[in-house]
Tab-separated table of C-alpha atoms in Angstrom:
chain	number	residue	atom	x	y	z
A	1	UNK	CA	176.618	115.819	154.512
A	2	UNK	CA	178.222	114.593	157.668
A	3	UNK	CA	181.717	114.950	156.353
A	4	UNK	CA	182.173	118.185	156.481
A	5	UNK	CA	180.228	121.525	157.335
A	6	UNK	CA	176.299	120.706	157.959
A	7	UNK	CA	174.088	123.058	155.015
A	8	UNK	CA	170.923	120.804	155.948
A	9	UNK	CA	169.495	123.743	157.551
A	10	UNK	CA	170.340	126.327	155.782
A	11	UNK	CA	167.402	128.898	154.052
A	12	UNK	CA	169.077	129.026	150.594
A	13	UNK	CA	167.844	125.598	148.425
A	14	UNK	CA	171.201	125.833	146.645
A	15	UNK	CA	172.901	125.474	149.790
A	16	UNK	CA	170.750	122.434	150.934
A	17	UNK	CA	170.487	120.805	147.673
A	18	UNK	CA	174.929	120.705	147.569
A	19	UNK	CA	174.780	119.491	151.295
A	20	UNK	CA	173.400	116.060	149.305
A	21	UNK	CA	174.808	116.043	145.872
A	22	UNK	CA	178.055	118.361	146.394
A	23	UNK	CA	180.305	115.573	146.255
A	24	UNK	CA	181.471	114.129	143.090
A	25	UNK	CA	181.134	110.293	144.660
A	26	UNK	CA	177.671	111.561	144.823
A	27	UNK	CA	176.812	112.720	141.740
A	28	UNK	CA	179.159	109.463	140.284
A	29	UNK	CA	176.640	106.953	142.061
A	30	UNK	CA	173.570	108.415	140.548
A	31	UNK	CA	175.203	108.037	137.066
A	32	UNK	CA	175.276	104.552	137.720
A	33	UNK	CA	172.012	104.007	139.189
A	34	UNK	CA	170.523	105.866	136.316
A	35	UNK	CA	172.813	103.110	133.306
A	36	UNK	CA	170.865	100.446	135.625
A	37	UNK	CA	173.416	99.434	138.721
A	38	UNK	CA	171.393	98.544	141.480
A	39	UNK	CA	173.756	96.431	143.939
A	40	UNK	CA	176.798	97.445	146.140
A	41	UNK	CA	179.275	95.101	143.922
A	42	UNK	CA	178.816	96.097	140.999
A	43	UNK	CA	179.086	99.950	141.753
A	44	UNK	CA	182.557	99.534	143.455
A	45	UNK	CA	183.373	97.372	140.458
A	46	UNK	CA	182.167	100.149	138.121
A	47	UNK	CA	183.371	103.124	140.063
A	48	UNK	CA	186.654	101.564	141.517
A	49	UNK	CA	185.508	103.475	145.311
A	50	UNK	CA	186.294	101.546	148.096
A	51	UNK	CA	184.327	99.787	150.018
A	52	UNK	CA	184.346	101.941	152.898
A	53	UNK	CA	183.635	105.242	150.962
A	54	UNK	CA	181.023	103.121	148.822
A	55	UNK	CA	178.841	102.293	151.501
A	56	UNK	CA	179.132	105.448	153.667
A	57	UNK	CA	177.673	107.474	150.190
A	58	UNK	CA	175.015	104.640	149.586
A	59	UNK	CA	173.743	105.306	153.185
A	60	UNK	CA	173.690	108.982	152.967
A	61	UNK	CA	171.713	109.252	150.246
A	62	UNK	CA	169.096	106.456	151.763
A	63	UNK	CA	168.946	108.751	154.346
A	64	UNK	CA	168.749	111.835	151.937
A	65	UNK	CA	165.889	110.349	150.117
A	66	UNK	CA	167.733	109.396	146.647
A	67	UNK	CA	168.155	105.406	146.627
A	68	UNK	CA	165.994	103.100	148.103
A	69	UNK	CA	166.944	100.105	149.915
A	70	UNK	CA	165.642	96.415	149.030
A	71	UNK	CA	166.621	93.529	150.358
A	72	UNK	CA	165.838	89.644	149.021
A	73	UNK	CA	167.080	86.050	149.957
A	74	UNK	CA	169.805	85.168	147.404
A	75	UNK	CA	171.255	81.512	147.755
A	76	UNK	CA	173.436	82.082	150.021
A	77	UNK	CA	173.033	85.418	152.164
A	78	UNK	CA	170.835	88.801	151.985
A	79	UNK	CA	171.338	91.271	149.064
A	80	UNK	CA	170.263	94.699	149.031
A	81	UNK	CA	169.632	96.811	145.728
A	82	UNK	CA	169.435	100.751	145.680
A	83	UNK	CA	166.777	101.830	143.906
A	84	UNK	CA	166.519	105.446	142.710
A	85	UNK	CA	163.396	107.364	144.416
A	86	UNK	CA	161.556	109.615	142.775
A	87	UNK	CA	163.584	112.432	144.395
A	88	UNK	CA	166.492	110.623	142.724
A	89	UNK	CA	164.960	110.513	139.436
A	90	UNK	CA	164.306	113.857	139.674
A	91	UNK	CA	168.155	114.830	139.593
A	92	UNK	CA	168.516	113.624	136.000
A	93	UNK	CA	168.666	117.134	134.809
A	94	UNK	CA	171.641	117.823	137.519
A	95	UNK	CA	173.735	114.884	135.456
A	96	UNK	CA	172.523	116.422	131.920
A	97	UNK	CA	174.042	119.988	133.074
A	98	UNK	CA	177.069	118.679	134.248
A	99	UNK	CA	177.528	116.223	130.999
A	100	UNK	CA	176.591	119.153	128.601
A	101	UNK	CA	178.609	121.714	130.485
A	102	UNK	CA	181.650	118.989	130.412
A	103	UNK	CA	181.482	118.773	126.859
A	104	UNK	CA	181.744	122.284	126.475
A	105	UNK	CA	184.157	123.331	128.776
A	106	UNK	CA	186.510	120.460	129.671
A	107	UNK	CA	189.069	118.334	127.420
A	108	UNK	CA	188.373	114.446	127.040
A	109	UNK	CA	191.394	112.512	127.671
A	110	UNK	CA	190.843	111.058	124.180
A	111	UNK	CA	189.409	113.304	121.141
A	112	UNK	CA	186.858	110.516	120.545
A	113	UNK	CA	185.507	110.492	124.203
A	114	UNK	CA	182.198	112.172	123.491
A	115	UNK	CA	178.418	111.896	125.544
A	116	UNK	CA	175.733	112.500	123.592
A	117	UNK	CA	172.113	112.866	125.474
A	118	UNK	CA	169.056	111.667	122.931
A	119	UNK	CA	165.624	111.692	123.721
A	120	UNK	CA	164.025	108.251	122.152
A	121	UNK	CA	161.238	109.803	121.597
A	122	UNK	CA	161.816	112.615	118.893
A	123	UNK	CA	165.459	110.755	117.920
A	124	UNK	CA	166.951	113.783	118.254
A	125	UNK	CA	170.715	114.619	120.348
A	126	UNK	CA	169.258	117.262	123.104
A	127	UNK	CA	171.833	120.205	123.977
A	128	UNK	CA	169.209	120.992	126.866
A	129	UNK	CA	168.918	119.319	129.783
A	130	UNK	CA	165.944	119.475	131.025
A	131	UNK	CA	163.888	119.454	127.665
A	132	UNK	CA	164.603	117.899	124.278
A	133	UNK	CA	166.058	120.608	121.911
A	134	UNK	CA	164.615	119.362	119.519
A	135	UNK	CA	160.906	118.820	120.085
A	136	UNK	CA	160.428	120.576	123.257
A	137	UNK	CA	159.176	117.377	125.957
A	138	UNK	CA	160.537	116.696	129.659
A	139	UNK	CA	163.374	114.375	129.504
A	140	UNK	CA	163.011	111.345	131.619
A	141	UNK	CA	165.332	108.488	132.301
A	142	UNK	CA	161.781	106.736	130.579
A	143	UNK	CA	162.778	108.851	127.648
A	144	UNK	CA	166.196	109.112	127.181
A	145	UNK	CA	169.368	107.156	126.045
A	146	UNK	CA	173.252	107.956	126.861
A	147	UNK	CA	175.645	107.612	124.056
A	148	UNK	CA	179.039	107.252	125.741
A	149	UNK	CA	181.957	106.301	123.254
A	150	UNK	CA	184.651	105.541	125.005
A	151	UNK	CA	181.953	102.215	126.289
A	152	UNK	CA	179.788	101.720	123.561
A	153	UNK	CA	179.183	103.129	119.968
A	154	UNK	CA	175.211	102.043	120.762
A	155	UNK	CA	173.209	104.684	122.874
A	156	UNK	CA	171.777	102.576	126.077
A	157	UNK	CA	168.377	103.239	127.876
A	158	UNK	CA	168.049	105.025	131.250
A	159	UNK	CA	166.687	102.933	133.742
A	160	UNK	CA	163.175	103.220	133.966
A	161	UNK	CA	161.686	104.100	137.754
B	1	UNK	CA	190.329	118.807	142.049
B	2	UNK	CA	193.174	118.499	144.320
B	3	UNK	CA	191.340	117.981	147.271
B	4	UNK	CA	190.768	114.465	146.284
B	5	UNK	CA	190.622	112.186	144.113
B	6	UNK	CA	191.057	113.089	140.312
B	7	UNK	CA	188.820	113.284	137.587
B	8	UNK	CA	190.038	115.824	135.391
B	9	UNK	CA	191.265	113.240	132.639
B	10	UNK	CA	188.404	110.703	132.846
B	11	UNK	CA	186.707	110.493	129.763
B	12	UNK	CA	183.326	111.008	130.953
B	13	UNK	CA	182.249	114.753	130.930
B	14	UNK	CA	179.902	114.323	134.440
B	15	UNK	CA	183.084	113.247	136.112
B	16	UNK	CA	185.262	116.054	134.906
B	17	UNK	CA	182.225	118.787	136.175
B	18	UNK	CA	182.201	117.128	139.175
B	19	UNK	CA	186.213	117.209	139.605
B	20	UNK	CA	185.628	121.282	139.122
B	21	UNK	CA	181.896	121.562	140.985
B	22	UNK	CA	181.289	118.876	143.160
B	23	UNK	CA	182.206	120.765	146.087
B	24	UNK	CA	179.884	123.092	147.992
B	25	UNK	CA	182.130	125.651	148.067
B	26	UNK	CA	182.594	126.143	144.640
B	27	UNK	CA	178.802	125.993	144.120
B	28	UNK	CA	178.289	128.918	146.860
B	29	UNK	CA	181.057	131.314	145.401
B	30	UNK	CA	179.543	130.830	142.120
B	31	UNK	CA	175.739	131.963	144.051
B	32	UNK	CA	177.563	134.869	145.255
B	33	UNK	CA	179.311	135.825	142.054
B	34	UNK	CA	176.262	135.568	140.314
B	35	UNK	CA	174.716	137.958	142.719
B	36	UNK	CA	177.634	140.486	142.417
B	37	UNK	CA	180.161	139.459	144.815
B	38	UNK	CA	183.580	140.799	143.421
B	39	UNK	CA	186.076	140.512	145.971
B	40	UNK	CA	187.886	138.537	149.105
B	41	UNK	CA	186.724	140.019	151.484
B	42	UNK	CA	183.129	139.715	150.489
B	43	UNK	CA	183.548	136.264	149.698
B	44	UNK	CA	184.350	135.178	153.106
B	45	UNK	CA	181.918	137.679	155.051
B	46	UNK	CA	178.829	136.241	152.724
B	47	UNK	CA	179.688	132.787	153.077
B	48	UNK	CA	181.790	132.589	156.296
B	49	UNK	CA	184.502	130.417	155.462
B	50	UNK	CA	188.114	130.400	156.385
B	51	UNK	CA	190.259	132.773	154.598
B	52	UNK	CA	192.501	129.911	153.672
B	53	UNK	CA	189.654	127.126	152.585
B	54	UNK	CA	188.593	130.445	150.019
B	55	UNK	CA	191.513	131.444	148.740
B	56	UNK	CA	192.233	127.688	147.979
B	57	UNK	CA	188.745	127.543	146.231
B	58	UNK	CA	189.254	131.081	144.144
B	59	UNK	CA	192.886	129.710	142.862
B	60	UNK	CA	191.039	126.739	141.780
B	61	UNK	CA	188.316	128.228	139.383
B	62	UNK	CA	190.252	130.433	137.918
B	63	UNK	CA	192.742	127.481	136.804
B	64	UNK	CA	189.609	125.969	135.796
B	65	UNK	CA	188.639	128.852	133.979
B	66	UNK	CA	185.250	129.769	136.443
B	67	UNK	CA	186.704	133.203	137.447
B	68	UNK	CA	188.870	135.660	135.918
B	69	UNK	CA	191.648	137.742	138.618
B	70	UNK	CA	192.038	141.441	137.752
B	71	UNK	CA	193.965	143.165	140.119
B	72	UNK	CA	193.757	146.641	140.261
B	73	UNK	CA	195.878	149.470	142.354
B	74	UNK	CA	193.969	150.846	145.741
B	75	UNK	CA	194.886	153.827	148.108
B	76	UNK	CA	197.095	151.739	150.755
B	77	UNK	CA	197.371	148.291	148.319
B	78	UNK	CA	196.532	146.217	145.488
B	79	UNK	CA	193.363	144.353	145.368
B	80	UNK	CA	191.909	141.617	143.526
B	81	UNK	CA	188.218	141.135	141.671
B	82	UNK	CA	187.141	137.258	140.540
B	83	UNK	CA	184.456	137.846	137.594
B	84	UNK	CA	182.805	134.983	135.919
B	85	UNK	CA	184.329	134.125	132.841
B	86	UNK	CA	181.993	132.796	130.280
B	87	UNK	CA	182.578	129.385	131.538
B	88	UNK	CA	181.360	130.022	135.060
B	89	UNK	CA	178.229	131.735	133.453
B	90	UNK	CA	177.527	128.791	131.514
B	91	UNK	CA	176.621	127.346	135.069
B	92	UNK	CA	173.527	129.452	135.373
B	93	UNK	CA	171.741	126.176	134.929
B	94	UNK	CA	173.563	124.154	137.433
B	95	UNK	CA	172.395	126.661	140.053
B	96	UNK	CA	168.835	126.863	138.927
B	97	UNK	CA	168.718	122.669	138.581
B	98	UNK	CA	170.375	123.027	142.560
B	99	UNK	CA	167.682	125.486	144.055
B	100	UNK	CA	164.442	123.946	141.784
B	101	UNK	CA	165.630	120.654	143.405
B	102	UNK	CA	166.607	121.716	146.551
B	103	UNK	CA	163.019	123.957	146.705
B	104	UNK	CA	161.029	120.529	146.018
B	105	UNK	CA	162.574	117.977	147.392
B	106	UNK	CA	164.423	119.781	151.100
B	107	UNK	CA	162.859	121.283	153.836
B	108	UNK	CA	164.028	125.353	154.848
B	109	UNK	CA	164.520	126.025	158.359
B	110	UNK	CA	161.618	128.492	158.243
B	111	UNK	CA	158.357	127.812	156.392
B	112	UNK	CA	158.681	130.948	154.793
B	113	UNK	CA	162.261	131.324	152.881
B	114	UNK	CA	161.885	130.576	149.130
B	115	UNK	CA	163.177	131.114	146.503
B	116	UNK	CA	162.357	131.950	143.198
B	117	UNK	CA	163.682	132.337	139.867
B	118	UNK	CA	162.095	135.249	137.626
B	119	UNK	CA	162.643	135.751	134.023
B	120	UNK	CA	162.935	139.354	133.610
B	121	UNK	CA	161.759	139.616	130.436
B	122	UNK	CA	158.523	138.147	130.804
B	123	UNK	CA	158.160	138.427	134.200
B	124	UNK	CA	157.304	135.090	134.855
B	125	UNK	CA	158.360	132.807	137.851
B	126	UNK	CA	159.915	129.521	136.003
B	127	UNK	CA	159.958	126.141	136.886
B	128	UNK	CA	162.518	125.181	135.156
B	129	UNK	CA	166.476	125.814	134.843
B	130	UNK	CA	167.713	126.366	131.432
B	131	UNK	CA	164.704	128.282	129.586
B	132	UNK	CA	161.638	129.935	131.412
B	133	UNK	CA	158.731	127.806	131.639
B	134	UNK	CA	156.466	130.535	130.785
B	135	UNK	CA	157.950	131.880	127.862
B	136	UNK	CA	160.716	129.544	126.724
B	137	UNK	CA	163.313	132.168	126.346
B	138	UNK	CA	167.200	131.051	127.794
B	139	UNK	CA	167.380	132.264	131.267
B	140	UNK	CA	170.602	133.930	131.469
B	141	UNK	CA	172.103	136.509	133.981
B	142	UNK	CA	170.990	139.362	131.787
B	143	UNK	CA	167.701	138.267	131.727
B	144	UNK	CA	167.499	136.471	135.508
B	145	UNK	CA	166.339	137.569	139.223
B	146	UNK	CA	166.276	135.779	141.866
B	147	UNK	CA	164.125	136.418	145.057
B	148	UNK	CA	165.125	135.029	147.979
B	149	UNK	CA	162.658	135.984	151.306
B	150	UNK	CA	165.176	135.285	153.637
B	151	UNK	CA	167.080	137.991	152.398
B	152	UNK	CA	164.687	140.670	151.072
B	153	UNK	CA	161.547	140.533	149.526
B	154	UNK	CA	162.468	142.444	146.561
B	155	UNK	CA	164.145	139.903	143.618
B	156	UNK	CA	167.824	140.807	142.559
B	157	UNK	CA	168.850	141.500	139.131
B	158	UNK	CA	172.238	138.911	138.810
B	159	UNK	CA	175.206	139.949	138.018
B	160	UNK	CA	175.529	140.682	133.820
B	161	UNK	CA	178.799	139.469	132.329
C-alpha cells in the first residue's frame, strides 16, 4: 500500500496479502461491502472516515483487485458503486477470523455486543470460518447471515456476488 | 492501536482485531514468532525494520496480550524473549487465511516462491486455514509446517507453544 513501506513484491504471500488488507480502514470497507454498501456516501456515513481517507482506500483496492467500479446516470450527476470482485469475495474468511478471534479475545464495550456468524443453510452459529461447524460446507456471503446486536436482534444476509 | 485511530471499544469484534492486527507489522512478527523467532535482535534482522518502529510494535502485543516478555539474566546483560501467548496462537488462522489468499489472488516476484501449508499429521498440503482440507483435523502449530521455496526447500516445523 502506497502509504507506507511497499510489500507488493515481496516472495512471502503473507507479506503481499497485508500490503492490501493490513489496514484496518481496509478490512472496515469490506465489512460494509459484504452488509450490502455499494456507494461512496453511504460508507463515509456508515464508517464516519473522511472523505479524503474514504476515497484514497476505495481506489486502492480498485487497483488491488477487491471492488469494482460502476458508474450510471443518476438525475442529476454520475454515481459510481463498488462492487466486491471475486478476489473480494474471497476475503470473507479474513472478516470471519478476525470476528471469531474478537469474540474470543477482546472485551465489547457493552456485555450484550455480540456477532454471531450462521450459515442459512444448515441454521446453525459457525465457530469456523471458513466452513460451517456444524455441517461441514464452504461459507459464502451466498450462504451466510451476520447477527450483530448492538444493530439488529435479526441476522441479515451477505450480499450476494 | 495508538498509531491511529481507535477501535478498541467499538462494539464490533472485526474492528477491535483490526485495532490489534491491521498493521503489517504486527502480522510479520507474528510469521516470525510462529517460526521461532524469540528475541530483538532477531526480530529486526528477519524483518528489517527500525529498532524503534519494533520495539513500539512488541510493547503493543504484549498489552494486547499477543506476546508474553520474559527476561532472563545473560553474561554482559539482561535480555528479553516475546513468546506467543495463547492469544497470539489463536491467530494461526489469520496467517493461513493471509498466505492462501495472498498465494491465489497476488503475484511473487519469482515464479517459483510458494508457499505451502502441511499438516503434519497427515501429511497433506491444505487448502484451507483453520482445519486441513485433507483430513479435517485443526491445524495448529503442533501439528503445522510451512514450506516456503524462497527460503529452503525443506518445510519448517512452527514454533509449539
Amino acid at each position: 500500500m502506497a502509504l507506507r513501506q511497499d510489500w507488493s513484491e515481496h516472495p512471502c504471500p503473507i507479506a503481499r496479502a497485508v500490503d492490501i488488507v493490513g489496514d484496518p480502514w481496509v478490512v472496515l470497507i469490506l465489512r460494509e461491502a459484504f452488509t450490502g454498501t455499494r456507494r461512496f456516501e453511504k460508507f463515509r456515513d456508515r464508517l464516519g472516515i473522511a472523505d479524503n481517507v474514504l476515497s484514497k482506500r476505495l481506489q486502492l483496492m480498485v487497483d488491488a483487485g477487491l471492488l469494482e467500479r460502476s458508474s450510471y446516470r443518476g438525475e442529476q450527476r454520475t454515481h459510481h458503486e463498488y462492487l466486491l470482485t471475486e478476489s473480494g469475495q474471497e476475503l470473507l474468511p479474513l472478516l470471519h477470523t478476525l470476528a471469531l478471534w474478537g469474540e474470543r479475545h477482546t472485551t465489547p464495550p457493552q456485555r450484550s455486543a455480540h456477532m454471531t456468524i450462521l450459515h442459512s443453510t444448515c441454521g446453525a452459529a459457525t465457530t469456523q470460518s471458513e466452513r460451517c461447524s456444524n455441517c461441514g460446507e464452504p461459507m459464502t456471503a451466498q450462504t451466510t447471515q451476520w447477527r450483530r446486536t448492538w444493530i439488529d436482534r435479526a441476522a441479515v444476509d451477505l450480499e450476494p456476488a
